[in-house]
Tab-separated table of C-alpha atoms in Angstrom:
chain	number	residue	atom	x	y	z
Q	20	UNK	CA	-68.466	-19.569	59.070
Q	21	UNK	CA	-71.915	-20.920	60.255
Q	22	UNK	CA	-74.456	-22.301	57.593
Q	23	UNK	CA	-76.398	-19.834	55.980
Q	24	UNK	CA	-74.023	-17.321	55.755
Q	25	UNK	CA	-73.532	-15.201	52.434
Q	26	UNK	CA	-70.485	-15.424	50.050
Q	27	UNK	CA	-68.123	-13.167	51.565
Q	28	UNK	CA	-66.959	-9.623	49.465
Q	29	UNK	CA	-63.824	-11.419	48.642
Q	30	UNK	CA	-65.807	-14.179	46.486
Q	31	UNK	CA	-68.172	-11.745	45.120
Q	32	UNK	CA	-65.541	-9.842	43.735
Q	33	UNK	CA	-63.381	-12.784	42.423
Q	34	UNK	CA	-66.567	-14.003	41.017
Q	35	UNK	CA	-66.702	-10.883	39.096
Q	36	UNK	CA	-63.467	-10.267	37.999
Q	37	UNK	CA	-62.828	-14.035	36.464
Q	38	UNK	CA	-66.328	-13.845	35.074
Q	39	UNK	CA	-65.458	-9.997	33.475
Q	40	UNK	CA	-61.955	-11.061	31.938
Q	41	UNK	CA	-63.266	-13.638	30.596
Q	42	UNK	CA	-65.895	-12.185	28.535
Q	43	UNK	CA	-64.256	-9.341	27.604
Q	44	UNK	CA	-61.375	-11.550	25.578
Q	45	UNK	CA	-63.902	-13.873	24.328
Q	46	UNK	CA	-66.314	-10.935	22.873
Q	47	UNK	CA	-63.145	-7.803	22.033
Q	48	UNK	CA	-63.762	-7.986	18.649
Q	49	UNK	CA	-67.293	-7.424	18.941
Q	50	UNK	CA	-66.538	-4.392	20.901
Q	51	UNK	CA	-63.739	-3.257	18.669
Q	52	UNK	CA	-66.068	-3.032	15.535
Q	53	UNK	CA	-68.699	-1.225	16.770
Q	54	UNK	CA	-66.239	1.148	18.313
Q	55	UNK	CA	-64.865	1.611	14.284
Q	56	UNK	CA	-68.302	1.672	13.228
Q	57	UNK	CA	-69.153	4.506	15.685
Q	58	UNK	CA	-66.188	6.375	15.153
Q	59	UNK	CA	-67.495	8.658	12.775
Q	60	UNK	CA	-69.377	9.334	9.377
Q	61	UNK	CA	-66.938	7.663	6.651
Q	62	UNK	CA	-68.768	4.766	5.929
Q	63	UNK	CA	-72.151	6.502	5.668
Q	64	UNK	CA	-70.466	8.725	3.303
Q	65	UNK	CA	-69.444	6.144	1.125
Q	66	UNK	CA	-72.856	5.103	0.588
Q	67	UNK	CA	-72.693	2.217	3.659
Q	68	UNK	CA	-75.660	0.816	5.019
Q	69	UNK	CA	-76.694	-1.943	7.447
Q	70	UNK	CA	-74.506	-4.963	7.527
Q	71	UNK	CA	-72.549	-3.458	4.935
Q	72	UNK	CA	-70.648	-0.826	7.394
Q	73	UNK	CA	-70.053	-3.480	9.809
Q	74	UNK	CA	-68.300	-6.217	6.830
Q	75	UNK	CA	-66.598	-2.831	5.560
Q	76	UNK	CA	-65.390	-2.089	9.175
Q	77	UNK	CA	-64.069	-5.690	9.780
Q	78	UNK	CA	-62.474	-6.330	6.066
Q	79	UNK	CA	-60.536	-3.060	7.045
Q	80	UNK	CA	-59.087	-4.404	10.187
Q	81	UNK	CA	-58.253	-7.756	8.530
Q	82	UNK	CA	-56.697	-6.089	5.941
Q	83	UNK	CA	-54.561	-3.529	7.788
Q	84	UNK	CA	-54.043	-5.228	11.145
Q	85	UNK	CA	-54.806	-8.755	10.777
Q	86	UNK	CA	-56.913	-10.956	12.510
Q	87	UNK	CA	-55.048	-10.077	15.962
Q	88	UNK	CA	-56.207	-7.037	14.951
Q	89	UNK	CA	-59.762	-7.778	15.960
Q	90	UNK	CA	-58.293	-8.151	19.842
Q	91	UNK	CA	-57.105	-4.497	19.568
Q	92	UNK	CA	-57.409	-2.808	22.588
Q	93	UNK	CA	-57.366	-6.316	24.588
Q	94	UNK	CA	-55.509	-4.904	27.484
Q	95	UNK	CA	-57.455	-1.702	27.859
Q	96	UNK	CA	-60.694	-3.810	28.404
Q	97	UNK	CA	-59.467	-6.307	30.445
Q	98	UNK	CA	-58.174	-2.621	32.517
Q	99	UNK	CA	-61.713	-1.701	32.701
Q	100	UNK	CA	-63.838	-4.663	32.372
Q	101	UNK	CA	-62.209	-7.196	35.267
Q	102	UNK	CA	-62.133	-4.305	38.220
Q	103	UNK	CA	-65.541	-3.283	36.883
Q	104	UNK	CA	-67.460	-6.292	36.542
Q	105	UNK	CA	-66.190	-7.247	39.974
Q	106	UNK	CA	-67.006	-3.736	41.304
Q	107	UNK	CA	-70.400	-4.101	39.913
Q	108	UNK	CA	-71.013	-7.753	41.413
Q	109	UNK	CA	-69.513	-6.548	44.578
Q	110	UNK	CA	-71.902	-3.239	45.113
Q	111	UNK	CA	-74.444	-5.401	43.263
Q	112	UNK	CA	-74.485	-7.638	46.511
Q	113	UNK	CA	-74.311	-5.562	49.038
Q	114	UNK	CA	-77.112	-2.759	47.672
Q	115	UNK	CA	-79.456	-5.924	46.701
Q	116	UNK	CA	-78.744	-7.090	50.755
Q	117	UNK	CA	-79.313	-3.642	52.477
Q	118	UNK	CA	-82.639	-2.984	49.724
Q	119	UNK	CA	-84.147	-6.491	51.072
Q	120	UNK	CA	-83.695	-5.696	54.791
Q	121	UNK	CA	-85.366	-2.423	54.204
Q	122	UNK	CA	-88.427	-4.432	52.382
Q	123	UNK	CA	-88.533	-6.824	55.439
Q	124	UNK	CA	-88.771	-4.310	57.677
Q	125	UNK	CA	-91.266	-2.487	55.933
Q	126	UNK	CA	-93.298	-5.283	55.178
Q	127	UNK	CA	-92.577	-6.926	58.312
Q	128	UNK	CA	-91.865	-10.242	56.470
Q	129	UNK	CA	-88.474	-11.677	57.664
Q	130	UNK	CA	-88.570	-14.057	55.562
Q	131	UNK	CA	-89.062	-12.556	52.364
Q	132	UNK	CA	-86.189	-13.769	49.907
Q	133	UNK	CA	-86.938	-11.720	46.290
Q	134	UNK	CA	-86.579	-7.703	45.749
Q	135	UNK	CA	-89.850	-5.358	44.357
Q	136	UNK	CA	-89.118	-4.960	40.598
Q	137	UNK	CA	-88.575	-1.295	41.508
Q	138	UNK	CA	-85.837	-2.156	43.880
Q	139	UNK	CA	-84.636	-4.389	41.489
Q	140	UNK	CA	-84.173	-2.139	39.217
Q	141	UNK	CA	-82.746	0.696	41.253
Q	142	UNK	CA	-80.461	-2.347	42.595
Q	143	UNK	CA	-79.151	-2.671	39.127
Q	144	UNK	CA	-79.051	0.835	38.054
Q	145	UNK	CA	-77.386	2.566	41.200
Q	146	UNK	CA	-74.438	-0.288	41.243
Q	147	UNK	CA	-73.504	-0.415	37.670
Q	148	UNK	CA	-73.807	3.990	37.483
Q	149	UNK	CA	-71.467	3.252	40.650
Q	150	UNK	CA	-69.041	0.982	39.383
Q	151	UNK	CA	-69.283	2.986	36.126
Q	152	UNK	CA	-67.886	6.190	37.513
Q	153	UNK	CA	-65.033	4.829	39.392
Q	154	UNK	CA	-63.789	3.069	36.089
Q	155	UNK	CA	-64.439	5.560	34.036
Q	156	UNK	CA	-60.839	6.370	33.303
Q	157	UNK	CA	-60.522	2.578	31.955
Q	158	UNK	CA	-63.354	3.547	29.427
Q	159	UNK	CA	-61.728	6.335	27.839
Q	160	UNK	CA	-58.729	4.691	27.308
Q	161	UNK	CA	-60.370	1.424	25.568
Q	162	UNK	CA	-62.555	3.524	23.883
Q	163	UNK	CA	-59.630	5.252	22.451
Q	164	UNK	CA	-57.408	2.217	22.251
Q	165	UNK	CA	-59.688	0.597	19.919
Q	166	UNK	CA	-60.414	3.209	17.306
Q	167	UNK	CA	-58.267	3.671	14.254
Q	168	UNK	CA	-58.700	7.589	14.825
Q	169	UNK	CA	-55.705	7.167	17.104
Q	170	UNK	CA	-52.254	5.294	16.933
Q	171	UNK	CA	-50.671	4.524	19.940
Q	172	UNK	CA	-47.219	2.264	20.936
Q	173	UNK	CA	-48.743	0.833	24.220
Q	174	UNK	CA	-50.890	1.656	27.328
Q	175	UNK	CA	-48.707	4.065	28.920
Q	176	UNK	CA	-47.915	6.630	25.581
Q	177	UNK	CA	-52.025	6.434	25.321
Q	178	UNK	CA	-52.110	7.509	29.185
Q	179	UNK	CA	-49.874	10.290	28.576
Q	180	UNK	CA	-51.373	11.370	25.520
Q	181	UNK	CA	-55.129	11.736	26.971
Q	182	UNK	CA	-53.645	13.321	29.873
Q	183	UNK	CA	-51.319	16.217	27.669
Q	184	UNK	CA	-54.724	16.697	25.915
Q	185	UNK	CA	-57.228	17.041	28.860
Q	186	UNK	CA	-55.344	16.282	32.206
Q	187	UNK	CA	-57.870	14.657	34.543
Q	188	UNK	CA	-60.908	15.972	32.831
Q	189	UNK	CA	-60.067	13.855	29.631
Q	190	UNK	CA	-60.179	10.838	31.525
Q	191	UNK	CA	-63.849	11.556	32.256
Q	192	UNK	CA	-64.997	12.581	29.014
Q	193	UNK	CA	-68.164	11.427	27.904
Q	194	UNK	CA	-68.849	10.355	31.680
Q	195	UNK	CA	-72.221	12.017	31.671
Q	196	UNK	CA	-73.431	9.846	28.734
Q	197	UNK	CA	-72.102	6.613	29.902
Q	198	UNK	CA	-74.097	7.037	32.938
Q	199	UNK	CA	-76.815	7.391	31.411
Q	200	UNK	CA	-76.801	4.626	29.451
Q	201	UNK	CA	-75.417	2.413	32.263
Q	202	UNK	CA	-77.581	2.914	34.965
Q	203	UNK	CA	-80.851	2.655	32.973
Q	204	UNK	CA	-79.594	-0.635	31.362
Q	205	UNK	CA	-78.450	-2.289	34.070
Q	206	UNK	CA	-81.698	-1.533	35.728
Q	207	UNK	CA	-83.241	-3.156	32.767
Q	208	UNK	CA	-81.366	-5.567	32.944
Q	209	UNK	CA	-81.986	-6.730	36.552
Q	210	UNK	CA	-85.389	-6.724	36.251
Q	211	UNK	CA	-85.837	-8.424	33.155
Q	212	UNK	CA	-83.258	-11.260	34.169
Q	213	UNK	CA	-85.316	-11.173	37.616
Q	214	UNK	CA	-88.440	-11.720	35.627
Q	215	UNK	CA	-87.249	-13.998	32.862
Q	216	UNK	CA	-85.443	-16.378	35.268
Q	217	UNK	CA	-89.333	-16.767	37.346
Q	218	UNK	CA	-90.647	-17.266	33.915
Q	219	UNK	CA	-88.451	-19.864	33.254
Q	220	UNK	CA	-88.922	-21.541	36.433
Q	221	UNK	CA	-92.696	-21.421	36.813
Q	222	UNK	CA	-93.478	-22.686	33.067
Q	223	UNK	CA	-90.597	-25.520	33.998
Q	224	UNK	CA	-92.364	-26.838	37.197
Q	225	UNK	CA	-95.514	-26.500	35.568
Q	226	UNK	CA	-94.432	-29.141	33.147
Q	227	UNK	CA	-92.617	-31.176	35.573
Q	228	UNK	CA	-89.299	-30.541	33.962
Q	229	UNK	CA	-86.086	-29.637	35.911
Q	230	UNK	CA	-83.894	-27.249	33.909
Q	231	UNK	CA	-80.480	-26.810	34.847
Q	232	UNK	CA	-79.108	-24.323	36.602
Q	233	UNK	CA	-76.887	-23.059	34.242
Q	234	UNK	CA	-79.628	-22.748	31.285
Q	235	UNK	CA	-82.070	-20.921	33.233
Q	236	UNK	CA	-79.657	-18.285	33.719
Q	237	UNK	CA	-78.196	-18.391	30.444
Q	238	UNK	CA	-81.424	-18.022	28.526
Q	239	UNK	CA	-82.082	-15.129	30.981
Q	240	UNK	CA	-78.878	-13.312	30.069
Q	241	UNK	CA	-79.472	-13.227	26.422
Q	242	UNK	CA	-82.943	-12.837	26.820
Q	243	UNK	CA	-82.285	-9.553	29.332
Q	244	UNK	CA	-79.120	-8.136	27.791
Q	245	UNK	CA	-80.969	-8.100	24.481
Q	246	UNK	CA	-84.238	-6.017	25.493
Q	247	UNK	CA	-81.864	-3.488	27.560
Q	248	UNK	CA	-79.186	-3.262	24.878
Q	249	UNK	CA	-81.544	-1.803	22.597
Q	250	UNK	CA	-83.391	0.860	24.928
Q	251	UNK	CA	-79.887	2.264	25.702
Q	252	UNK	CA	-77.751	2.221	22.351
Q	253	UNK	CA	-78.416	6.435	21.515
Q	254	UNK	CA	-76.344	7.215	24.625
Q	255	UNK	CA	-73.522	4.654	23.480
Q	256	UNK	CA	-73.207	6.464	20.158
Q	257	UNK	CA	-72.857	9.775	22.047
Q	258	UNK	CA	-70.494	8.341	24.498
Q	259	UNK	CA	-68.400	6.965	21.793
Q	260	UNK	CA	-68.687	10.173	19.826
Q	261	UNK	CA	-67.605	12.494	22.472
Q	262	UNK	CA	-64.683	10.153	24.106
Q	263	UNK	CA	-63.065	9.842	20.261
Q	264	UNK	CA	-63.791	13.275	18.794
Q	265	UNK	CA	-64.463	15.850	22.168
Q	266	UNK	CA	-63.570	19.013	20.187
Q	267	UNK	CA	-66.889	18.321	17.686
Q	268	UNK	CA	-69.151	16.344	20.223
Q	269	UNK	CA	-68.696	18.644	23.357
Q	270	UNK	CA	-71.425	17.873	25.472
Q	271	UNK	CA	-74.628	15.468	25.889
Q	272	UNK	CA	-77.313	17.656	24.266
Q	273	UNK	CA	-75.228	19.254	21.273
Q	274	UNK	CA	-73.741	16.173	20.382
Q	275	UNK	CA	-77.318	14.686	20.368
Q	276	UNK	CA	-78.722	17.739	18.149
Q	277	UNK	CA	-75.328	17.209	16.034
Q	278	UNK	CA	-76.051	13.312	15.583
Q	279	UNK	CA	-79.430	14.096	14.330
Q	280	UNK	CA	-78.952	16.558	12.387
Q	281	UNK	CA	-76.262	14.602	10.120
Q	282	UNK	CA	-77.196	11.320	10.187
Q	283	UNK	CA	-80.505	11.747	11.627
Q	284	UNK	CA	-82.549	9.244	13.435
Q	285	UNK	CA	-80.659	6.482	12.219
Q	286	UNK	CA	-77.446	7.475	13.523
Q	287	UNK	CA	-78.182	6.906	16.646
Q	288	UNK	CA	-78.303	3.059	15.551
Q	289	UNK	CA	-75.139	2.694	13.536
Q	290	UNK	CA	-73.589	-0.393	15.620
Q	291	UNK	CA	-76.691	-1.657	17.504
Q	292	UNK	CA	-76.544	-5.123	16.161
Q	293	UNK	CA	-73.216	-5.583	17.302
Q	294	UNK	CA	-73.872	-3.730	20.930
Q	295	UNK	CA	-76.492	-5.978	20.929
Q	296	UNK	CA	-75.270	-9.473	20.284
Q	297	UNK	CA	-71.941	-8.462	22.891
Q	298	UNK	CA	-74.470	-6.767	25.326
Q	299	UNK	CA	-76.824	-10.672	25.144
Q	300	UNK	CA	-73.490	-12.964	25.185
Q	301	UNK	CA	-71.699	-11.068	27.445
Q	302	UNK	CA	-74.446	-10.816	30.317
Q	303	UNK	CA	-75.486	-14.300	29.354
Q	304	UNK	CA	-72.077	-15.174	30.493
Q	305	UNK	CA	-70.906	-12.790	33.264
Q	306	UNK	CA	-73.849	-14.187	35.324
Q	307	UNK	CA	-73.969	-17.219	34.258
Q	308	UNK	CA	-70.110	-17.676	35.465
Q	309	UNK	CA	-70.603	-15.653	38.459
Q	310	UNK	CA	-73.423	-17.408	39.942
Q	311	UNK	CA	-71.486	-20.852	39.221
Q	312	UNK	CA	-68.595	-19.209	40.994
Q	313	UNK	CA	-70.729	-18.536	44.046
Q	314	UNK	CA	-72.723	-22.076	43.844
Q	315	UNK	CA	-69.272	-23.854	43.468
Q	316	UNK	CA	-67.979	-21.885	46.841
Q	317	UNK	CA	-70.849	-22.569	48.598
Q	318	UNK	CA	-70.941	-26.128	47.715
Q	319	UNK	CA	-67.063	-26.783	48.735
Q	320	UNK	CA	-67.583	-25.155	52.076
Q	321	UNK	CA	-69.155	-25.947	55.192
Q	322	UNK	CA	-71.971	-23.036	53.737
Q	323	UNK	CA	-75.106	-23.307	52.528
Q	324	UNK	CA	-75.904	-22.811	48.820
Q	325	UNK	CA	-75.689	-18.740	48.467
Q	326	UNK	CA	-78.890	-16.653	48.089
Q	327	UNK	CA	-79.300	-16.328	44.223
Q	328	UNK	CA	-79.337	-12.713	43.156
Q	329	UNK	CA	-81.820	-13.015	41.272
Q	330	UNK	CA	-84.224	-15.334	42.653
């Protein structure tokens, strides 16, 4: 291909496949423990609090499963996680392209290399609700894979169970919720990574120090997965809520009322700092991975160095 040219849709989603299996076995048992801690109201009822549900919720798995235990679910994340990381990545490219051509029209500036925070973050939002959807199958059965509320032999008796109990409309419960969490913090997300990256960059040059590629967008990540994490966690505790337990937690705005109610605002919270510290490592590391993927293509081709995505 001629210089200049962007990373193919092949590379994109490689990129975002090795850089989504990846995470997802290095930060399961992360996910896995705020899925027990979510699962329902046992801990709070034995008095619980804090850091104490989520010690309670990992001594348990030690002590009944092991420590392999913690990597429950392994293969019903990698199921959703791989094809949906590199689904994002993939519509993530090709929605940031066709948003900038539409600002250098409008603007008239054909040179113009970085997106409008706005389109940024509808960039973000609009891929990830997207790629979200299409997977959403994958997310029930992790979800459901990883609680203890539900014993299954494999991947395939956990299909067929979902299915006896819901046909095709289990597979997309709780998809109204997840979508609304997703979209919003991916949006988030974008922006703030967008914005932190600059940061970084400006306050480097400023100094006259040249920071490495890899820690700019590492510190980014963290930095951007954090913030977002937190402005989205009430919809993951009614997501998790109605995928584990649909016949209580039957639809967005009772199981929000129901949540309140019981556990009040709190609630809503019970597995943040967990959510949190996978949401910050994870995103840290999914771009930080893809990006090098794409730099490393570009570099061992005849190409020039790929636009960043977040410039």
């Amino acid at each position: 291909m001629g210089g200049g040219a962007r990373p193919g849709s092949a590379v994109h989603l490689g990129a975002g496949a090795l850089s989504g299996m990846t995470s997802c076995v290095l930060l399961q048992p992360f996910d896995l423990v705020k899925t027990r801690v979510q699962q329902s109201q046992a801990a709070l009822a034995g008095g619980q609090r804090g850091a104490g549900v989520v010690v309670g919720a990992v001594r348990s798995v030690l002590a009944t499963e092991g420590v392999l235990g913690l990597w429950r679910g392994t293969v019903a994340s990698l199921m959703r996680n791989a094809p949906g990381t590199s689904l994002y990545f993939y519509f993530l490219s090709h929605t940031r392209a066709a948003c900038l051509a539409a600002e250098r029209r409008v603007l008239g500036d054909s040179s113009r290399a970085t997106l409008a925070p706005t389109s940024n973050m509808l960039v973000g939002a609009s891929s990830r609700a997207l790629a979200g959807f299409l997977l959403m199958p994958g997310t029930v059965l992790k979800v459901h894979c990883e609680s203890s509320l539900y014993k299954y032999a494999g991947i395939a008796p956990a299909i067929r169970q979902i299915w006896r109990a819901g046909g095709v409309r289990g597979f997309f419960v709780g998809a109204v919720p997840t979508a609304i969490r997703d979209a919003p913090y991916a949006g988030l997300y974008f922006v703030l990574y967008e914005a932190i990256k600059s940061r970084e960059r400006a306050m480097a040059q400023a100094r006259g120090v040249l920071l490495p590629e890899t820690t700019v967008t590492m510190v980014a990540g963290v930095a951007g997965g954090l913030s977002a994490s937190y402005l989205t966690q009430p919809f993951d505790m009614v997501k998790t809520r109605m995928q584990l337990r649909p016949q209580e937690y039957r639809s967005v705005a009772q199981s929000f009322a129901k949540i309140y109610r019981e556990e009040a605002l709190a609630g809503f919270f019970r597995g943040i700092s967990l959510r949190v510290l996978r949401k910050g490592i994870q995103a840290s590391l999914v771009f930080t991975l893809y990006e090098w993927v794409l730099r490393t293509t570009a570099h061992g081709s005849d190409r020039a160095p790929p636009a960043k995505l977040a410039a």
